[in-house]
Amino acid sequence: MAGFRSPNSGFRVPRPAAFGADPGGERMARIRRSPHFRDGVFQNPGGGARTRPSGSAAEFARIYFDRQARLRRAPLGTVPVHATTLADLARPPATGLRLTWMGHSSVLAEIDGQRVLFDPVWGERCSPFPFAGPKRLHPVPVPLASLGPVDVVVISHDHYDHLDMPTIKALAGTDTLFAVPLGVGAHLEHWGVSAGRLRELDWHESTRVGGLTLTATPARHFCGRGLRNTQHTLWASWVVAGEEHRVYHSGDTGYFDGFRDIGAAHGPFDATMIQLGAYAEFWPDIHMTPGEGVRAHLDLQGGRPGGALLPIHWGTFNLAPHAWAEPGEWTRDAAGEAGQAVAFPRPGEPFEPAGRLPGEPWWRTVSGPFAHAWRRPGDAGKKVDTGSGGFGLAGER
């Protein structure tokens, strides 16, 4: 462990290895040259975004720690995880594209003969400490060693529920490459990944891995792992394009107009993996609701339904005041109104976006009633023009 000084004294205390490392040297010089780095920090598209809960702290605490609300934030029984085997994943996808949601934002994408692993988190907690922090609501569907070879690991940003030190250390012992946003490579090198295996990109930069082109695209979020949030590591969404197929992974992001630009430049997509969980009215700028997630998918597809939408960033960790299965239920409603095909695989269940999509609402067997419905009373069937090229829904919160 490295050390750091307390800001209030000269006392030096251990720095947890999971905090990673701050960028320095040529990496920091490159960060300063970025057109997206200004006034000492990376900037969000569309201006500043609130990165801490807004409003009354007392109101947030009242909602978050309410006993009934806490009960709704966890399943009532065992989450039905799909028993994926190595043989399942070793069989090539018939259509050339297969996705396997491992829970939260972790997805294995098999695309045009290559294998891409997005935001792999195999740890028990998304936290710098093994004894505290949000714990898994279901086990990992497949042991990391049973995935087989991975050509490239793609990281969206450095928060603990997307960049997991134990997982990265395990993957560091393989020969996989890592595609990461600018500055995040400092963490990976600190954990044993050699510089030669890193592809570190600013927004709109691309790299080739075999027959795939990976492009870092904008997102509206923030970064940070330690006690100080220096905003010296970038956050990104990702486009992965092969010879026949292309997919999009949103990472964490609030809704913004840039989805239309990404779609125009790189779309349409055979599948999108869209963050639409861990939302709250206390941080509306940095995470999307189900309605916003569906709208983002439509923007990426040129303003009309197309491809397959895979909801991510829900069902695995308790990170927000809403009921744990609410994102799944509400996404069904939002996608249905938009006429958009959406996949609801159990964690670990492979599917091919061009084939029959898994659509059973599996969470209902272990979910209690939701605190409020998708629409307010009297709003049933009423669509709202959001002015953003997609659909908003009356009663969305």
PDB file of C-alpha atoms in Angstrom, residues 15-164:
ATOM      1  CA  ARG A  15      -3.758   4.141   1.228  1.00  0.00           C
ATOM      2  CA  PRO A  16      -5.858   1.133   0.189  1.00  0.00           C
ATOM      3  CA  ALA A  17      -4.557  -0.493  -2.990  1.00  0.00           C
ATOM      4  CA  ALA A  18      -8.118  -0.406  -4.377  1.00  0.00           C
ATOM      5  CA  PHE A  19      -7.916   3.398  -4.523  1.00  0.00           C
ATOM      6  CA  GLY A  20      -5.598   2.881  -7.492  1.00  0.00           C
ATOM      7  CA  ALA A  21      -3.114   5.535  -8.592  1.00  0.00           C
ATOM      8  CA  ASP A  22      -3.353   9.119  -9.751  1.00  0.00           C
ATOM      9  CA  PRO A  23      -2.189   9.923 -13.296  1.00  0.00           C
ATOM     10  CA  GLY A  24       1.248  11.436 -13.582  1.00  0.00           C
ATOM     11  CA  GLY A  25       4.078  12.127 -16.024  1.00  0.00           C
ATOM     12  CA  GLU A  26       3.233  11.887 -19.714  1.00  0.00           C
ATOM     13  CA  ARG A  27      -0.221  10.515 -18.914  1.00  0.00           C
ATOM     14  CA  MET A  28      -1.054  13.676 -16.965  1.00  0.00           C
ATOM     15  CA  ALA A  29       0.466  15.820 -19.706  1.00  0.00           C
ATOM     16  CA  ARG A  30      -1.805  14.118 -22.221  1.00  0.00           C
ATOM     17  CA  ILE A  31      -4.792  14.727 -19.953  1.00  0.00           C
ATOM     18  CA  ARG A  32      -3.979  18.430 -19.816  1.00  0.00           C
ATOM     19  CA  ARG A  33      -3.854  18.529 -23.627  1.00  0.00           C
ATOM     20  CA  SER A  34      -7.338  17.019 -23.920  1.00  0.00           C
ATOM     21  CA  PRO A  35      -9.969  19.404 -25.344  1.00  0.00           C
ATOM     22  CA  HIS A  36     -12.320  18.032 -22.666  1.00  0.00           C
ATOM     23  CA  PHE A  37     -10.045  18.994 -19.749  1.00  0.00           C
ATOM     24  CA  ARG A  38     -10.416  22.554 -18.499  1.00  0.00           C
ATOM     25  CA  ASP A  39      -9.824  24.404 -15.255  1.00  0.00           C
ATOM     26  CA  GLY A  40      -8.062  21.371 -13.816  1.00  0.00           C
ATOM     27  CA  VAL A  41     -10.869  18.845 -14.357  1.00  0.00           C
ATOM     28  CA  PHE A  42     -12.605  16.893 -17.118  1.00  0.00           C
ATOM     29  CA  GLN A  43     -15.780  18.607 -18.287  1.00  0.00           C
ATOM     30  CA  ASN A  44     -19.150  17.048 -19.053  1.00  0.00           C
ATOM     31  CA  PRO A  45     -20.885  17.558 -22.390  1.00  0.00           C
ATOM     32  CA  GLY A  46     -23.665  20.086 -22.048  1.00  0.00           C
ATOM     33  CA  GLY A  47     -22.112  21.823 -19.036  1.00  0.00           C
ATOM     34  CA  GLY A  48     -21.785  20.941 -15.379  1.00  0.00           C
ATOM     35  CA  ALA A  49     -23.533  17.964 -13.834  1.00  0.00           C
ATOM     36  CA  ARG A  50     -24.463  17.511 -10.198  1.00  0.00           C
ATOM     37  CA  THR A  51     -22.385  14.638  -8.851  1.00  0.00           C
ATOM     38  CA  ARG A  52     -23.626  14.646  -5.277  1.00  0.00           C
ATOM     39  CA  PRO A  53     -27.197  14.314  -3.960  1.00  0.00           C
ATOM     40  CA  SER A  54     -29.088  17.567  -4.333  1.00  0.00           C
ATOM     41  CA  GLY A  55     -31.806  18.887  -2.071  1.00  0.00           C
ATOM     42  CA  SER A  56     -32.184  18.226   1.621  1.00  0.00           C
ATOM     43  CA  ALA A  57     -29.834  15.716   3.214  1.00  0.00           C
ATOM     44  CA  ALA A  58     -32.548  14.990   5.763  1.00  0.00           C
ATOM     45  CA  GLU A  59     -35.043  14.169   3.018  1.00  0.00           C
ATOM     46  CA  PHE A  60     -32.536  11.889   1.276  1.00  0.00           C
ATOM     47  CA  ALA A  61     -31.775  10.098   4.552  1.00  0.00           C
ATOM     48  CA  ARG A  62     -35.489   9.752   5.352  1.00  0.00           C
ATOM     49  CA  ILE A  63     -36.155   8.050   2.026  1.00  0.00           C
ATOM     50  CA  TYR A  64     -32.996   5.974   1.879  1.00  0.00           C
ATOM     51  CA  PHE A  65     -33.158   4.596   5.424  1.00  0.00           C
ATOM     52  CA  ASP A  66     -36.912   4.108   5.649  1.00  0.00           C
ATOM     53  CA  ARG A  67     -37.484   0.511   6.737  1.00  0.00           C
ATOM     54  CA  GLN A  68     -40.076  -0.348   4.104  1.00  0.00           C
ATOM     55  CA  ALA A  69     -37.982   1.285   1.387  1.00  0.00           C
ATOM     56  CA  ARG A  70     -34.951  -0.765   2.453  1.00  0.00           C
ATOM     57  CA  LEU A  71     -36.949  -3.965   2.154  1.00  0.00           C
ATOM     58  CA  ARG A  72     -37.960  -3.082  -1.408  1.00  0.00           C
ATOM     59  CA  ARG A  73     -34.333  -2.537  -2.378  1.00  0.00           C
ATOM     60  CA  ALA A  74     -33.511  -6.243  -2.050  1.00  0.00           C
ATOM     61  CA  PRO A  75     -35.107  -9.353  -3.570  1.00  0.00           C
ATOM     62  CA  LEU A  76     -37.510 -11.375  -1.411  1.00  0.00           C
ATOM     63  CA  GLY A  77     -35.823 -14.623  -2.367  1.00  0.00           C
ATOM     64  CA  THR A  78     -33.067 -16.076  -4.528  1.00  0.00           C
ATOM     65  CA  VAL A  79     -32.511 -14.262  -7.816  1.00  0.00           C
ATOM     66  CA  PRO A  80     -32.841 -16.806 -10.669  1.00  0.00           C
ATOM     67  CA  VAL A  81     -29.330 -16.824 -12.123  1.00  0.00           C
ATOM     68  CA  HIS A  82     -28.872 -18.727 -15.385  1.00  0.00           C
ATOM     69  CA  ALA A  83     -26.549 -21.733 -15.108  1.00  0.00           C
ATOM     70  CA  THR A  84     -24.220 -20.763 -17.948  1.00  0.00           C
ATOM     71  CA  THR A  85     -21.516 -23.298 -18.780  1.00  0.00           C
ATOM     72  CA  LEU A  86     -18.190 -23.041 -20.561  1.00  0.00           C
ATOM     73  CA  ALA A  87     -19.707 -25.151 -23.349  1.00  0.00           C
ATOM     74  CA  ASP A  88     -22.463 -22.551 -23.839  1.00  0.00           C
ATOM     75  CA  LEU A  89     -19.896 -19.830 -24.344  1.00  0.00           C
ATOM     76  CA  ALA A  90     -17.516 -21.977 -26.409  1.00  0.00           C
ATOM     77  CA  ARG A  91     -20.165 -22.537 -29.109  1.00  0.00           C
ATOM     78  CA  PRO A  92     -19.912 -19.723 -31.705  1.00  0.00           C
ATOM     79  CA  PRO A  93     -23.018 -17.523 -32.017  1.00  0.00           C
ATOM     80  CA  ALA A  94     -25.062 -18.547 -35.043  1.00  0.00           C
ATOM     81  CA  THR A  95     -25.661 -14.926 -36.087  1.00  0.00           C
ATOM     82  CA  GLY A  96     -22.169 -13.639 -35.300  1.00  0.00           C
ATOM     83  CA  LEU A  97     -23.292 -11.588 -32.278  1.00  0.00           C
ATOM     84  CA  ARG A  98     -24.138 -12.829 -28.793  1.00  0.00           C
ATOM     85  CA  LEU A  99     -24.439 -10.953 -25.502  1.00  0.00           C
ATOM     86  CA  THR A 100     -24.263 -12.380 -21.990  1.00  0.00           C
ATOM     87  CA  TRP A 101     -25.268 -10.041 -19.168  1.00  0.00           C
ATOM     88  CA  MET A 102     -23.322 -11.020 -16.056  1.00  0.00           C
ATOM     89  CA  GLY A 103     -25.216  -8.582 -13.817  1.00  0.00           C
ATOM     90  CA  HIS A 104     -24.976  -4.832 -13.248  1.00  0.00           C
ATOM     91  CA  SER A 105     -22.946  -3.377 -16.173  1.00  0.00           C
ATOM     92  CA  SER A 106     -20.802  -6.453 -16.893  1.00  0.00           C
ATOM     93  CA  VAL A 107     -21.486  -7.887 -20.348  1.00  0.00           C
ATOM     94  CA  LEU A 108     -19.593 -10.390 -22.476  1.00  0.00           C
ATOM     95  CA  ALA A 109     -20.073  -9.468 -26.142  1.00  0.00           C
ATOM     96  CA  GLU A 110     -19.069 -12.043 -28.747  1.00  0.00           C
ATOM     97  CA  ILE A 111     -18.936 -10.085 -31.966  1.00  0.00           C
ATOM     98  CA  ASP A 112     -17.700 -11.188 -35.379  1.00  0.00           C
ATOM     99  CA  GLY A 113     -15.370 -13.818 -33.993  1.00  0.00           C
ATOM    100  CA  GLN A 114     -13.928 -11.797 -31.115  1.00  0.00           C
ATOM    101  CA  ARG A 115     -14.800 -11.464 -27.456  1.00  0.00           C
ATOM    102  CA  VAL A 116     -15.204  -8.172 -25.600  1.00  0.00           C
ATOM    103  CA  LEU A 117     -15.814  -7.964 -21.843  1.00  0.00           C
ATOM    104  CA  PHE A 118     -17.390  -4.705 -20.664  1.00  0.00           C
ATOM    105  CA  ASP A 119     -16.969  -3.392 -17.096  1.00  0.00           C
ATOM    106  CA  PRO A 120     -16.188  -6.756 -15.470  1.00  0.00           C
ATOM    107  CA  VAL A 121     -17.004  -6.774 -11.748  1.00  0.00           C
ATOM    108  CA  TRP A 122     -16.625 -10.215 -10.186  1.00  0.00           C
ATOM    109  CA  GLY A 123     -16.025  -8.954  -6.639  1.00  0.00           C
ATOM    110  CA  GLU A 124     -18.488  -9.526  -3.819  1.00  0.00           C
ATOM    111  CA  ARG A 125     -18.773  -5.799  -3.016  1.00  0.00           C
ATOM    112  CA  CYS A 126     -18.388  -2.636  -5.077  1.00  0.00           C
ATOM    113  CA  SER A 127     -16.197  -0.971  -2.499  1.00  0.00           C
ATOM    114  CA  PRO A 128     -12.518  -0.416  -1.675  1.00  0.00           C
ATOM    115  CA  PHE A 129     -13.018  -2.617   1.398  1.00  0.00           C
ATOM    116  CA  PRO A 130     -13.957  -6.321   1.517  1.00  0.00           C
ATOM    117  CA  PHE A 131     -15.985  -5.853   4.731  1.00  0.00           C
ATOM    118  CA  ALA A 132     -18.166  -2.850   3.827  1.00  0.00           C
ATOM    119  CA  GLY A 133     -20.071  -1.350   0.940  1.00  0.00           C
ATOM    120  CA  PRO A 134     -22.854  -2.556  -1.386  1.00  0.00           C
ATOM    121  CA  LYS A 135     -22.914  -6.344  -1.577  1.00  0.00           C
ATOM    122  CA  ARG A 136     -24.130  -8.535  -4.411  1.00  0.00           C
ATOM    123  CA  LEU A 137     -27.812  -9.411  -4.519  1.00  0.00           C
ATOM    124  CA  HIS A 138     -27.028 -12.512  -6.585  1.00  0.00           C
ATOM    125  CA  PRO A 139     -23.883 -14.586  -7.181  1.00  0.00           C
ATOM    126  CA  VAL A 140     -21.681 -14.148 -10.221  1.00  0.00           C
ATOM    127  CA  PRO A 141     -23.257 -16.347 -12.930  1.00  0.00           C
ATOM    128  CA  VAL A 142     -19.969 -17.688 -14.317  1.00  0.00           C
ATOM    129  CA  PRO A 143     -16.544 -17.943 -12.664  1.00  0.00           C
ATOM    130  CA  LEU A 144     -14.118 -15.555 -14.312  1.00  0.00           C
ATOM    131  CA  ALA A 145     -11.804 -18.436 -15.221  1.00  0.00           C
ATOM    132  CA  SER A 146     -14.681 -20.161 -17.040  1.00  0.00           C
ATOM    133  CA  LEU A 147     -15.252 -17.347 -19.515  1.00  0.00           C
ATOM    134  CA  GLY A 148     -12.462 -18.549 -21.759  1.00  0.00           C
ATOM    135  CA  PRO A 149     -10.133 -16.184 -23.629  1.00  0.00           C
ATOM    136  CA  VAL A 150     -11.155 -12.529 -23.890  1.00  0.00           C
ATOM    137  CA  ASP A 151      -9.656 -10.361 -26.636  1.00  0.00           C
ATOM    138  CA  VAL A 152     -10.251  -7.013 -24.960  1.00  0.00           C
ATOM    139  CA  VAL A 153     -11.640  -5.731 -21.659  1.00  0.00           C
ATOM    140  CA  VAL A 154     -13.435  -2.378 -21.963  1.00  0.00           C
ATOM    141  CA  ILE A 155     -13.786  -0.098 -18.922  1.00  0.00           C
ATOM    142  CA  SER A 156     -16.246   2.820 -18.912  1.00  0.00           C
ATOM    143  CA  HIS A 157     -14.914   4.684 -15.846  1.00  0.00           C
ATOM    144  CA  ASP A 158     -13.194   4.150 -12.525  1.00  0.00           C
ATOM    145  CA  HIS A 159     -16.088   3.835 -10.032  1.00  0.00           C
ATOM    146  CA  TYR A 160     -16.049   0.665  -7.931  1.00  0.00           C
ATOM    147  CA  ASP A 161     -19.124  -0.869  -9.537  1.00  0.00           C
ATOM    148  CA  HIS A 162     -17.404  -0.688 -12.950  1.00  0.00           C
ATOM    149  CA  LEU A 163     -13.696  -1.037 -12.182  1.00  0.00           C
ATOM    150  CA  ASP A 164     -13.057  -3.823  -9.671  1.00  0.00           C
TER     151      ASP A 164
END
